[in-house]
mmCIF file of C-alpha atoms in Angstrom:
data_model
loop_
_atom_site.group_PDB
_atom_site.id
_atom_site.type_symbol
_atom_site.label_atom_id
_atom_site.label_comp_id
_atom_site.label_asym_id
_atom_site.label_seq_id
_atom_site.Cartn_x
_atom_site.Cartn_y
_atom_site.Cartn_z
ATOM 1 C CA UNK V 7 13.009 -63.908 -54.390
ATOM 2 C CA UNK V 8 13.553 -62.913 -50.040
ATOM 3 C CA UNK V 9 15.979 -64.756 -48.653
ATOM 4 C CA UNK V 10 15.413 -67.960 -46.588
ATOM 5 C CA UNK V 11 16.959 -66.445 -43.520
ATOM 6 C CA UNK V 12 14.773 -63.088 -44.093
ATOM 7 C CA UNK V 13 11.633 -65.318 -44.446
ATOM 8 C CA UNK V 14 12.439 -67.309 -41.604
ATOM 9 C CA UNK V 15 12.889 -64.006 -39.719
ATOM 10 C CA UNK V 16 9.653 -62.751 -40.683
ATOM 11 C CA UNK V 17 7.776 -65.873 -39.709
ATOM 12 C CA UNK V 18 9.337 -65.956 -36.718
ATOM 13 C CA UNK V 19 8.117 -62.343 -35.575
ATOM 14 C CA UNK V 20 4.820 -63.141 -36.798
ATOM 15 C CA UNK V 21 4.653 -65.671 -34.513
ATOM 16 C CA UNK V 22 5.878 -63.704 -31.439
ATOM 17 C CA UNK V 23 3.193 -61.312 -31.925
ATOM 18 C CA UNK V 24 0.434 -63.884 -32.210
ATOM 19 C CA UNK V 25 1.151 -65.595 -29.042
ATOM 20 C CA UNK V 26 1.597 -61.999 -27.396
ATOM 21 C CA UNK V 27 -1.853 -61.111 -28.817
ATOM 22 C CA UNK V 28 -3.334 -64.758 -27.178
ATOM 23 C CA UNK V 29 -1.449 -63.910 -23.772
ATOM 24 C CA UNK V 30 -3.106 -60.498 -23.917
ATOM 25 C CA UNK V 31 -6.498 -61.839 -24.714
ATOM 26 C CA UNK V 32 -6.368 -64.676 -22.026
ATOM 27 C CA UNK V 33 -5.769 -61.304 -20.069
ATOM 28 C CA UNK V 34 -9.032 -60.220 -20.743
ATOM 29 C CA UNK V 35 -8.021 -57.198 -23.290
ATOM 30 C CA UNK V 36 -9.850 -56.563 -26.576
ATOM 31 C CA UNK V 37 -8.396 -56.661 -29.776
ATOM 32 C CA UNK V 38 -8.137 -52.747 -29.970
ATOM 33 C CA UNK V 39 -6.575 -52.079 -26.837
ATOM 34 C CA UNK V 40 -3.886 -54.544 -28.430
ATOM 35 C CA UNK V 41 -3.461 -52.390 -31.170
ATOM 36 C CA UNK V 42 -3.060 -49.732 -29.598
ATOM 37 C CA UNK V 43 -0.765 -51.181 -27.346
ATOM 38 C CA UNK V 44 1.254 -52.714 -30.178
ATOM 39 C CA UNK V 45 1.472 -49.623 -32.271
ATOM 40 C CA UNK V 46 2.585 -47.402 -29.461
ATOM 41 C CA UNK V 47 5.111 -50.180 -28.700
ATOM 42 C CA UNK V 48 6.424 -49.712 -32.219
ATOM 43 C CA UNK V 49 6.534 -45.834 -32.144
ATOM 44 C CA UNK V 50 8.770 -45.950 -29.019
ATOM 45 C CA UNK V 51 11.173 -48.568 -31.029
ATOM 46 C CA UNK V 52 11.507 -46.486 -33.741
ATOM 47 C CA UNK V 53 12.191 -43.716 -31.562
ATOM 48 C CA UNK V 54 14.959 -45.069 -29.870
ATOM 49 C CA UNK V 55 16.924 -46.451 -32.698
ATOM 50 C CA UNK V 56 19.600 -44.028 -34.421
ATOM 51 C CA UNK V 57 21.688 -44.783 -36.998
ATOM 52 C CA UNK V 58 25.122 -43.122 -37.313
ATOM 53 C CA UNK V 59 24.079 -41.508 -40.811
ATOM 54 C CA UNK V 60 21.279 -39.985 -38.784
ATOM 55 C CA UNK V 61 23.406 -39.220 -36.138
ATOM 56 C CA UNK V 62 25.710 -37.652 -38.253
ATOM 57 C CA UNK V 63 23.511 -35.739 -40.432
ATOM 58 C CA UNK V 64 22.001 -34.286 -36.860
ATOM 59 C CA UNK V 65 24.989 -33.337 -35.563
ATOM 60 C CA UNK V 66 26.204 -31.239 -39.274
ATOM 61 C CA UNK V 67 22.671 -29.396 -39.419
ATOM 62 C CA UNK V 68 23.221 -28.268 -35.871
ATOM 63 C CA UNK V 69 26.687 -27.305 -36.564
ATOM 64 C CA UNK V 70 25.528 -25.727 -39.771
ATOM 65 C CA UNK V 71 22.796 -23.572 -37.724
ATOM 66 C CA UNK V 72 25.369 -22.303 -35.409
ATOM 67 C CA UNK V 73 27.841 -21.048 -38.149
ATOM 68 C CA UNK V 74 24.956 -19.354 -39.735
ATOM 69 C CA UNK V 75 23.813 -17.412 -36.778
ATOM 70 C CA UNK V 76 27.144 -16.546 -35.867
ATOM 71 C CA UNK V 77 28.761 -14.958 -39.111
ATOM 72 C CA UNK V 78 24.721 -12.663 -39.383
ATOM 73 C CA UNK V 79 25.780 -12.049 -35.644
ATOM 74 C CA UNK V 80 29.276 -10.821 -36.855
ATOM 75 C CA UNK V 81 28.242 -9.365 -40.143
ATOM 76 C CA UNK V 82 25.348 -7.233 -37.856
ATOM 77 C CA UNK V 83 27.478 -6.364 -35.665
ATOM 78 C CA UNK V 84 29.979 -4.649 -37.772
ATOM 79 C CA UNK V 85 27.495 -2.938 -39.978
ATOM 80 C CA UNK V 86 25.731 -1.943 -37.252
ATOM 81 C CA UNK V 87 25.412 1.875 -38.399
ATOM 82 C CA UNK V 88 24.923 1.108 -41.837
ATOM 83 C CA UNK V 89 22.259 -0.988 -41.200
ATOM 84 C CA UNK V 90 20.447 1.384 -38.591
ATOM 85 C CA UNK V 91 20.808 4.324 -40.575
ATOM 86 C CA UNK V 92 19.605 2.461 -43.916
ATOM 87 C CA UNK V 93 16.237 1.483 -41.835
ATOM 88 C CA UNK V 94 15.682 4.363 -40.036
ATOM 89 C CA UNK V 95 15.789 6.743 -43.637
ATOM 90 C CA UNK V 96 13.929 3.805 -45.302
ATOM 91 C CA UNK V 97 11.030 3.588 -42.134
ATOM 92 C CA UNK V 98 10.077 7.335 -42.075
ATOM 93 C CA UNK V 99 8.223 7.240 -45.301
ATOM 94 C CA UNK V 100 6.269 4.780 -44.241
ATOM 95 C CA UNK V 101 5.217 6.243 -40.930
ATOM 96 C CA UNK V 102 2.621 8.347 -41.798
ATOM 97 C CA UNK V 103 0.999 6.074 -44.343
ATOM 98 C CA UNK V 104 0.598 3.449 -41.802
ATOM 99 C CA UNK V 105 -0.481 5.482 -39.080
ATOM 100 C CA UNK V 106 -3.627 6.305 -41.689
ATOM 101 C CA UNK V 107 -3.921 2.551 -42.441
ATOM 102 C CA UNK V 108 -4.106 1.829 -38.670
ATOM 103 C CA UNK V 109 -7.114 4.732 -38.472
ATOM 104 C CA UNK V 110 -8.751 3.426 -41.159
ATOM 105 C CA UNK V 111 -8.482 -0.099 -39.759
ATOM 106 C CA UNK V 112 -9.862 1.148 -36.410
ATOM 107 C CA UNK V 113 -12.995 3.129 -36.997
ATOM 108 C CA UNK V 114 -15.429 -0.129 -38.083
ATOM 109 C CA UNK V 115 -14.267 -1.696 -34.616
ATOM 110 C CA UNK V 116 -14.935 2.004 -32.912
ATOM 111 C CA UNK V 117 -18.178 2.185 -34.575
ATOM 112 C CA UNK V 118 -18.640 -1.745 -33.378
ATOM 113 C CA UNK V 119 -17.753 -1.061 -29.682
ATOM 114 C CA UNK V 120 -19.391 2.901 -29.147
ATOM 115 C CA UNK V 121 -18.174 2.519 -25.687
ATOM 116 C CA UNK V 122 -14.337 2.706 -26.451
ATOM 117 C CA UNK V 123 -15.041 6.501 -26.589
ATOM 118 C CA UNK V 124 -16.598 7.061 -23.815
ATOM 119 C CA UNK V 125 -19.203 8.601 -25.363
ATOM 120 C CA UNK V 126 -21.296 5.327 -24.028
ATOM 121 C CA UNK V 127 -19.877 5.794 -20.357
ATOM 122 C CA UNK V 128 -22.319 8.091 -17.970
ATOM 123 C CA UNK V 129 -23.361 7.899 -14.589
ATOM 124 C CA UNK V 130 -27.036 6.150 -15.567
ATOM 125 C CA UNK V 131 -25.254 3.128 -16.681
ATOM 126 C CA UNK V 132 -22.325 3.089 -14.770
ATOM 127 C CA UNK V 133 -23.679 2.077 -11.070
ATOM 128 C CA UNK V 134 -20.290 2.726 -8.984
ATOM 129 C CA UNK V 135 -19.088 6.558 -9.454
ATOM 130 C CA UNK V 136 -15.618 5.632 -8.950
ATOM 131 C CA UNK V 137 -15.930 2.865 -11.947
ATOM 132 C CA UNK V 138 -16.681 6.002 -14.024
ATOM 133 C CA UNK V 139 -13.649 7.405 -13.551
ATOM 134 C CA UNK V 140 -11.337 4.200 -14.437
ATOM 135 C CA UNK V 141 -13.629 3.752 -18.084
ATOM 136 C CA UNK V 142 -12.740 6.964 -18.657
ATOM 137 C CA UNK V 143 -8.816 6.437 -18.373
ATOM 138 C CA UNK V 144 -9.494 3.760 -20.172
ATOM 139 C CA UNK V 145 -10.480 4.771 -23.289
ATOM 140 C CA UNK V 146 -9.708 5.917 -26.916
ATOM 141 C CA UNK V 147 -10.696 8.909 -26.945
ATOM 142 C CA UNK V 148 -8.572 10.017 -23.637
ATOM 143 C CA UNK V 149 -5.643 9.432 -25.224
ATOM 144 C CA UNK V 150 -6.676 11.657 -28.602
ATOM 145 C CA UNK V 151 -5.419 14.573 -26.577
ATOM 146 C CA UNK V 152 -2.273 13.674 -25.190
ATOM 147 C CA UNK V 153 0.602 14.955 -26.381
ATOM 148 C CA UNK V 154 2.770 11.955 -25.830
ATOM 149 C CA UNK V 155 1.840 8.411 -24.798
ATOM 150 C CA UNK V 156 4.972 7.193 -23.552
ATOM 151 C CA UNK V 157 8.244 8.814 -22.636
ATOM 152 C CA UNK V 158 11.665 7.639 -23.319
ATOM 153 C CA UNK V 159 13.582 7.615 -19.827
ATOM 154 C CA UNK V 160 16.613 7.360 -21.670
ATOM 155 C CA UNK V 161 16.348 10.164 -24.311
ATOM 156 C CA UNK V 162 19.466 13.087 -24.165
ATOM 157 C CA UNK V 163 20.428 15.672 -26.531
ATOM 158 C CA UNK V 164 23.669 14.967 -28.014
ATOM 159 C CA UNK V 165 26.360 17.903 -27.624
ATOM 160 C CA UNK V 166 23.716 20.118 -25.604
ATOM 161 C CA UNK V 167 25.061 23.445 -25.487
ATOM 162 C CA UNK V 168 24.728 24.757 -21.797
ATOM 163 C CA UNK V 169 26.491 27.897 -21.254
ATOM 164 C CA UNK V 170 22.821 29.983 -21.095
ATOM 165 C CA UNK V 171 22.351 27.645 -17.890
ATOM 166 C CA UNK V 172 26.364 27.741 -16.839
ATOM 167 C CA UNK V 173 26.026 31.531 -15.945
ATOM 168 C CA UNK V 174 23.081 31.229 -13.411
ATOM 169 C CA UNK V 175 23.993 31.481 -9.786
ATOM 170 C CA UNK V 176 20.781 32.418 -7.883
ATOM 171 C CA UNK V 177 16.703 32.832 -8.762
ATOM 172 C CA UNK V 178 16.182 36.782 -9.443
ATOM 173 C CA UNK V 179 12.793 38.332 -7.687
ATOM 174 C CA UNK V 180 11.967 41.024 -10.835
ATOM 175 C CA UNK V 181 8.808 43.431 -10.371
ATOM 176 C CA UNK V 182 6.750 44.286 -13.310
ATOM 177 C CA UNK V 183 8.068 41.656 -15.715
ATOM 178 C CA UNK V 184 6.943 41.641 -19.363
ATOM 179 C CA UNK V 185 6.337 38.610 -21.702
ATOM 180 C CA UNK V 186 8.857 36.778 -22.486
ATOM 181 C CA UNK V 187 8.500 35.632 -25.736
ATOM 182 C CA UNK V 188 12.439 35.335 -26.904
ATOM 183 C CA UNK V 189 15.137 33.012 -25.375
ATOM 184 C CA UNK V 190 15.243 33.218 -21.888
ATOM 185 C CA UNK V 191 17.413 30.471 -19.666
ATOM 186 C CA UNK V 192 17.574 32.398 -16.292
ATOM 187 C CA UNK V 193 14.888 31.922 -13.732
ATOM 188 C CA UNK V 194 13.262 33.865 -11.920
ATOM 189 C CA UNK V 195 9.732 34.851 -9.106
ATOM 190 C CA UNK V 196 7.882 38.046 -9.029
ATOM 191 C CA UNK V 197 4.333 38.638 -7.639
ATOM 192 C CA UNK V 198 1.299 38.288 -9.432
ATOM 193 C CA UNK V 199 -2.420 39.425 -8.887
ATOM 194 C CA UNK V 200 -3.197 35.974 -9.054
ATOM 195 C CA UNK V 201 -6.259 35.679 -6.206
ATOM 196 C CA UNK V 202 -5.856 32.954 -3.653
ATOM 197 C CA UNK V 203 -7.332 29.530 -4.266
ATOM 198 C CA UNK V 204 -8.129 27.342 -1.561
ATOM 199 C CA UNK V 205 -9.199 24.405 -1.573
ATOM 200 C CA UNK V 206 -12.905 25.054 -0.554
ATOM 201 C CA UNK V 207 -12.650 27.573 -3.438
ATOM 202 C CA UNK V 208 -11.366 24.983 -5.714
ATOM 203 C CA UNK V 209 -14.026 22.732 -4.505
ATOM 204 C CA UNK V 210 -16.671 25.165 -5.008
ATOM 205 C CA UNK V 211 -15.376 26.232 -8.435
ATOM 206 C CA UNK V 212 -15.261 22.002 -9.160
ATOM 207 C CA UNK V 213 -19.195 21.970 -8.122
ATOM 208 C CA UNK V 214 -20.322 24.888 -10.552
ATOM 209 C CA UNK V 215 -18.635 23.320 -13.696
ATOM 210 C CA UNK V 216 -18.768 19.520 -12.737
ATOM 211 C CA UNK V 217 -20.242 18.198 -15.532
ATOM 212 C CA UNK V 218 -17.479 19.644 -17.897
ATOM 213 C CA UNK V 219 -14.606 18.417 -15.364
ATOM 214 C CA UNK V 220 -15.946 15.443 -15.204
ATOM 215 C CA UNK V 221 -16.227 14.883 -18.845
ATOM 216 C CA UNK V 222 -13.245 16.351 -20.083
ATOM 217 C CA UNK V 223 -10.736 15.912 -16.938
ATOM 218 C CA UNK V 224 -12.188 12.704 -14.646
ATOM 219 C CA UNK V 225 -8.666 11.619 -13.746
ATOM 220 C CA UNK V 226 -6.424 12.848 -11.110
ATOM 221 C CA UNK V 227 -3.059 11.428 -10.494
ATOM 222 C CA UNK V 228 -2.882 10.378 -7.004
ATOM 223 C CA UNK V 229 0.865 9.966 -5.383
ATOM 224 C CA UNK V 230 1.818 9.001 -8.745
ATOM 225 C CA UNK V 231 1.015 5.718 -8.312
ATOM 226 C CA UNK V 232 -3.536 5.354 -9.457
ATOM 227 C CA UNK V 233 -5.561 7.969 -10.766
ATOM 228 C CA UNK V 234 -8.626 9.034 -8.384
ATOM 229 C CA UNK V 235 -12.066 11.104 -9.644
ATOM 230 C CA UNK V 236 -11.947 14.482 -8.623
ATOM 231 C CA UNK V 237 -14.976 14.219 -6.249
ATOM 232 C CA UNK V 238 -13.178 11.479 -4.471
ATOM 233 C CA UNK V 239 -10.373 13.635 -3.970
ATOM 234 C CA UNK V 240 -12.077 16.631 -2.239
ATOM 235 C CA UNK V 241 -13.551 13.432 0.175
ATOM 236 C CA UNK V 242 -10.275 12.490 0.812
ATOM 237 C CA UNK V 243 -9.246 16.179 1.654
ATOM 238 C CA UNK V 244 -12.216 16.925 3.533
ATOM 239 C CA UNK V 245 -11.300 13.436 5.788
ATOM 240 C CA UNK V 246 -7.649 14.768 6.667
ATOM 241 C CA UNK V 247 -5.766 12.053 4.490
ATOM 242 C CA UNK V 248 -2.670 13.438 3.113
ATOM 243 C CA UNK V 249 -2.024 13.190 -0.714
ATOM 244 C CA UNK V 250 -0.211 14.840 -3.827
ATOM 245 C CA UNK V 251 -2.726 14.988 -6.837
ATOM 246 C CA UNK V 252 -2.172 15.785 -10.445
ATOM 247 C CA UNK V 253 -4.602 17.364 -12.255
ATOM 248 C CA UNK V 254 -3.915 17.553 -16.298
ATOM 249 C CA UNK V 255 -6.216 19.165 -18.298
ATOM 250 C CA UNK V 256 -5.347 19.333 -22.218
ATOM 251 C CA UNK V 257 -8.289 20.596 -24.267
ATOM 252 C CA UNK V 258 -9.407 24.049 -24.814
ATOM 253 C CA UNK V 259 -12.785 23.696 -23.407
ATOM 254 C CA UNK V 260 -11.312 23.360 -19.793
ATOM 255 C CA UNK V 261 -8.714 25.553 -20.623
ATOM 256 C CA UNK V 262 -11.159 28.120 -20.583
ATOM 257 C CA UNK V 263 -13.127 27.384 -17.991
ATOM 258 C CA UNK V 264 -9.754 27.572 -15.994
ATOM 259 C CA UNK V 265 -8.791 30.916 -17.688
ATOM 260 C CA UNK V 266 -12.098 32.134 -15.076
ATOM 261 C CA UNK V 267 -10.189 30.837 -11.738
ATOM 262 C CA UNK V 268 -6.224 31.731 -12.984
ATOM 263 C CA UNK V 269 -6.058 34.069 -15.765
ATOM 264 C CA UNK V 270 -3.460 33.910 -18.135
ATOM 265 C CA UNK V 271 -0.259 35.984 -15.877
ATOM 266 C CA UNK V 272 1.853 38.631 -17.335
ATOM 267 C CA UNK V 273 4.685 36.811 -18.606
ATOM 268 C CA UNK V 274 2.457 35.092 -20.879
ATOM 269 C CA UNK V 275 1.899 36.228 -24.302
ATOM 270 C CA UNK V 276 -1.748 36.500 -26.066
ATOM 271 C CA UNK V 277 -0.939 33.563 -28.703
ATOM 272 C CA UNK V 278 0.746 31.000 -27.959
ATOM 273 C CA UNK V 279 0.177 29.250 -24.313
ATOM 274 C CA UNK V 280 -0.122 25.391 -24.283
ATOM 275 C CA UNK V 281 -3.686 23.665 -24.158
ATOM 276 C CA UNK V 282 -2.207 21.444 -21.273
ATOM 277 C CA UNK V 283 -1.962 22.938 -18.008
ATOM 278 C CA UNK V 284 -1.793 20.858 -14.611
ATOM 279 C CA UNK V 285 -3.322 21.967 -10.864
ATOM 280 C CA UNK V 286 -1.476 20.336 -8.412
ATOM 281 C CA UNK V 287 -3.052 19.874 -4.415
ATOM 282 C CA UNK V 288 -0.337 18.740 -2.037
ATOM 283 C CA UNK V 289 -1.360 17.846 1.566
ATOM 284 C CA UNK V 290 1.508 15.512 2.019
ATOM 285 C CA UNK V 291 4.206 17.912 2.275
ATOM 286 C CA UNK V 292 6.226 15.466 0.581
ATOM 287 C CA UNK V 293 9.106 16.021 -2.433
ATOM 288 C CA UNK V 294 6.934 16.278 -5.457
ATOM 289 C CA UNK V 295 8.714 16.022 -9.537
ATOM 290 C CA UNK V 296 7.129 18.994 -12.037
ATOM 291 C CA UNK V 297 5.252 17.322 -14.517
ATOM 292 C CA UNK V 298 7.115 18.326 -18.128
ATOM 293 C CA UNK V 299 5.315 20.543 -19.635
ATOM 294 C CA UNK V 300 4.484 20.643 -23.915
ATOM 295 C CA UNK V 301 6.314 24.040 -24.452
ATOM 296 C CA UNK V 302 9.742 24.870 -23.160
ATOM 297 C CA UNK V 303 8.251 28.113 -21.440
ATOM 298 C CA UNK V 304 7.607 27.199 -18.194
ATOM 299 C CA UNK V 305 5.563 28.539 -15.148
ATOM 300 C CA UNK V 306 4.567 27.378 -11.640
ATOM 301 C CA UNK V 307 2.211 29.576 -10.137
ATOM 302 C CA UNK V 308 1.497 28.781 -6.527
ATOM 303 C CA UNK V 309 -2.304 29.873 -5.487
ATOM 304 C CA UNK V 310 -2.017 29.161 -2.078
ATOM 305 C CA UNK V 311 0.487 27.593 0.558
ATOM 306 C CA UNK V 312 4.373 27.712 0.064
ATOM 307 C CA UNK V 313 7.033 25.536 -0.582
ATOM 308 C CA UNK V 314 10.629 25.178 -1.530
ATOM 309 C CA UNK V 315 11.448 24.577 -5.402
ATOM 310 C CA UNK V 316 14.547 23.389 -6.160
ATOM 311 C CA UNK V 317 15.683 23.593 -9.629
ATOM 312 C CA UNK V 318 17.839 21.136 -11.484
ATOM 313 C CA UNK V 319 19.591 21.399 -14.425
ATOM 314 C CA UNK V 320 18.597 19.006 -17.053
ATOM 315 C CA UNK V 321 20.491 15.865 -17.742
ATOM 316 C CA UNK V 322 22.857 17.227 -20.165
ATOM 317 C CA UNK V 323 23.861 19.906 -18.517
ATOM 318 C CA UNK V 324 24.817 18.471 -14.934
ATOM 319 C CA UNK V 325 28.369 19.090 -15.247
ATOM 320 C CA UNK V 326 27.940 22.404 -16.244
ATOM 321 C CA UNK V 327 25.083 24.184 -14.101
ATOM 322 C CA UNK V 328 24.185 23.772 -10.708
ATOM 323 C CA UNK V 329 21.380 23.376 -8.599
ATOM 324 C CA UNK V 330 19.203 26.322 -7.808
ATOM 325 C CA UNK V 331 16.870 27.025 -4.599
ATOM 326 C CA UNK V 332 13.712 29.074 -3.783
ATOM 327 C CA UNK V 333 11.040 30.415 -1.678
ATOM 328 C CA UNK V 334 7.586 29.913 -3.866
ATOM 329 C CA UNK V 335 5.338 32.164 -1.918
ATOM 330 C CA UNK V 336 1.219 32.270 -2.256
ATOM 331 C CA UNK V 337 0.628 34.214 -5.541
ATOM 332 C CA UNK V 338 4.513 34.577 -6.528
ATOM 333 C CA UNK V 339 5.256 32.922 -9.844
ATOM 334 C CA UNK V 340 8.094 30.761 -10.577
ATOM 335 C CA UNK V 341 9.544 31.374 -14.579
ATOM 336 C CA UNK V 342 11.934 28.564 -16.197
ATOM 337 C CA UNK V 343 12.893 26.945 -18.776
ATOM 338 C CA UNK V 344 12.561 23.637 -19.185
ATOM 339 C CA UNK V 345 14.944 23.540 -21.444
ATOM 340 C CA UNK V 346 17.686 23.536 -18.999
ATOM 341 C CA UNK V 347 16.017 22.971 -15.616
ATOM 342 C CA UNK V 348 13.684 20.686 -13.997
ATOM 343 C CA UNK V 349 11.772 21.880 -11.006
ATOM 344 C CA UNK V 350 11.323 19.944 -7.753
ATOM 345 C CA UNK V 351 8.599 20.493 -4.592
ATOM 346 C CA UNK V 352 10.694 19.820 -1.453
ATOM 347 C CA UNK V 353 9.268 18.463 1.431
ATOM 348 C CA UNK V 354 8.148 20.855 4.077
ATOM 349 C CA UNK V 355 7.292 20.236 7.536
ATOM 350 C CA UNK V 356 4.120 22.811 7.676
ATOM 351 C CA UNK V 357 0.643 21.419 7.153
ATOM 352 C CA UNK V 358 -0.813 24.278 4.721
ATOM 353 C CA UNK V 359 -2.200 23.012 1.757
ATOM 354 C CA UNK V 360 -0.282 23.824 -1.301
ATOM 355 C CA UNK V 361 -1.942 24.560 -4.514
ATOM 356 C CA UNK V 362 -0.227 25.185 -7.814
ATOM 357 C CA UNK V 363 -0.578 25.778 -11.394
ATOM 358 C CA UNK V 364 1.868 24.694 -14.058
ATOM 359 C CA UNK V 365 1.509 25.885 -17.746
ATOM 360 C CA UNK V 366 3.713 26.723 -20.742
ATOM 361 C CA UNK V 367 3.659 28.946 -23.844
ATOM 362 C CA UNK V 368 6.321 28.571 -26.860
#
């Protein structure tokens, strides 16, 4: 049987909330809006009250947690190499596979959306010209060519041996130079028969194969900062602004459209010369990084205007080489290897046009 005192409690509550339910009706509020009232009332009660065993059994499973984290911290931390090495050997089988997976995955939504190729994407149903050129960068099938997607800033080659680079004092001039197809770590200029190309050639030569460029290569770099359409760019030329554009092209139908304007220079072998090739239009005449390049055979071939590359040993090899300077004239050709040097367009204070050509070969 309850208690008498527990009864009496009871009755008593029972009859604190019936004459708080009259007060609230004489209020003018419904019977619901007391409920709710009352059972919100009773949440916030049960809320607030803590008893020392749940108090307690808080403050263990927090103290629990922290011990946890902190001994996987520890244990982490001094198996770090272990535990790197295990996953990295472990993760390279499954590369591959899942790269397949992920294609497999992805061609019923391609097939769903036919404009994520670009395929779609012409100027009949595109009404702006220069929103054709940012669907292009936009889609899938711009990025099937690409070599690599994103760089790591942050990548070095670990005990780098630099003495090819260490021995290099000055940029040779040679005359008649042959292909060089072994290793080679010196740099060095000679003349080409490379024709001039200005830029009402290169606009011209744009014009008579426009629908290829603009299907295969509709994105220019502009002051590495947006990418402009190629017609947009000879506008901006032909209004005096002053700009530095990139122009990559990486597939072998432009390729050889481009073999007609710059054929392939001595140095280069038959087989073997990169897909990827970049024009490059300064009218800024300000410093300018060489793209890297696919292949560690380098050239810069300037087709008209001059400027001042300076080359710079790579990363790894800063406290062994130094810092090398030349005069790229219209025509010359500037060899490297990118291997151990990274070229660099300094600013000039003329206001000729430069034009250039960068390509590789391995």
């Amino acid at each position: 049987m309850m208690p008498q005192r527990g009864r009496g409690d009871i009755q008593e509550y029972y009859n604190l909330v019936r004459r708080w339910r009259r007060q609230c009706n004489d209020e003018g509020m419904s019977d619901e809006e007391f409920m709710e009232l009352y059972s919100e009332t009773l949440d916030s009660v049960s809320a607030s009250i803590i008893t020392p065993e749940n108090s307690n059994f808080t403050r263990r499973k927090k103290y629990c947690t922290y011990l946890a984290l902190s001994l996987a911290i520890l244990l982490i931390a001094a198996n770090y190499k272990v535990l790197y090495s295990s996953i990295a050997c472990n993760l390279q089988d499954y590369i591959y596979p899942g790269l397949r997976l992920l294609r497999k995955f992805s061609i019923p939504i391609i097939s769903l959306f036919p404009s994520l190729t670009g395929k779609q994407i012409t100027k009949n149903n595109v009404d702006n010209p220069y929103d054709l050129k940012i669907l292009l960068h936009f889609t899938i099938s711009a990025l099937y060519h690409e070599t690599c997607l994103i760089n790591n800033p942050f990548f070095a080659v670990a005990d780098m041996d630099c003495w090819p680079c260490s021995t290099v004092n000055n940029v040779m001039e040679v005359h008649k130079p042959k292909p060089v197809s072994e290793q080679q770590s010196a740099p060095f200029v000679y003349k080409t028969d490379q024709e001039i190309v200005t830029p009402i050639k290169l606009k011209h030569f744009y014009m008579s194969k426009k629908h290829v460029f603009d299907k295969e290569a509709a994105k220019i770099l502009t002051d590495n900062k947006f990418y402009s359409h190629p017609t947009e760019m000879i506008l901006q030329q032909e209004s005096g602004e002053k700009h530095t554009y990139v122009w990559e092209f990486n597939n072998m139908n432009v390729a050889k459209i481009l073999r007609q304007l710059i054929p392939r220079p001595e140095i280069v072998p038959k087989f073997g010369q990169s897909t990827e090739r970049y024009l490059i239009v300064d009218t800024s005449q300000e410093q300018l990084q060489i793209p890297d390049t696919e292949c560690n055979f380098s050239f810069l071939l300037s087709l008209s205007g001059s400027r001042t590359i300076e080359l710079n040993p790579a990363e790894e090899c800063k406290h062994q080489c130094k810092s090398l300077k030349v005069e790229l004239k219209p025509t010359y050709l500037l060899w490297y290897n990118w291997w151990y040097w990274r070229p660099i367009v300094q600013p000039t204070m003329g206001n000729a046009t430069f034009i250039a050509h960068v390509g590789s070969y391995c």
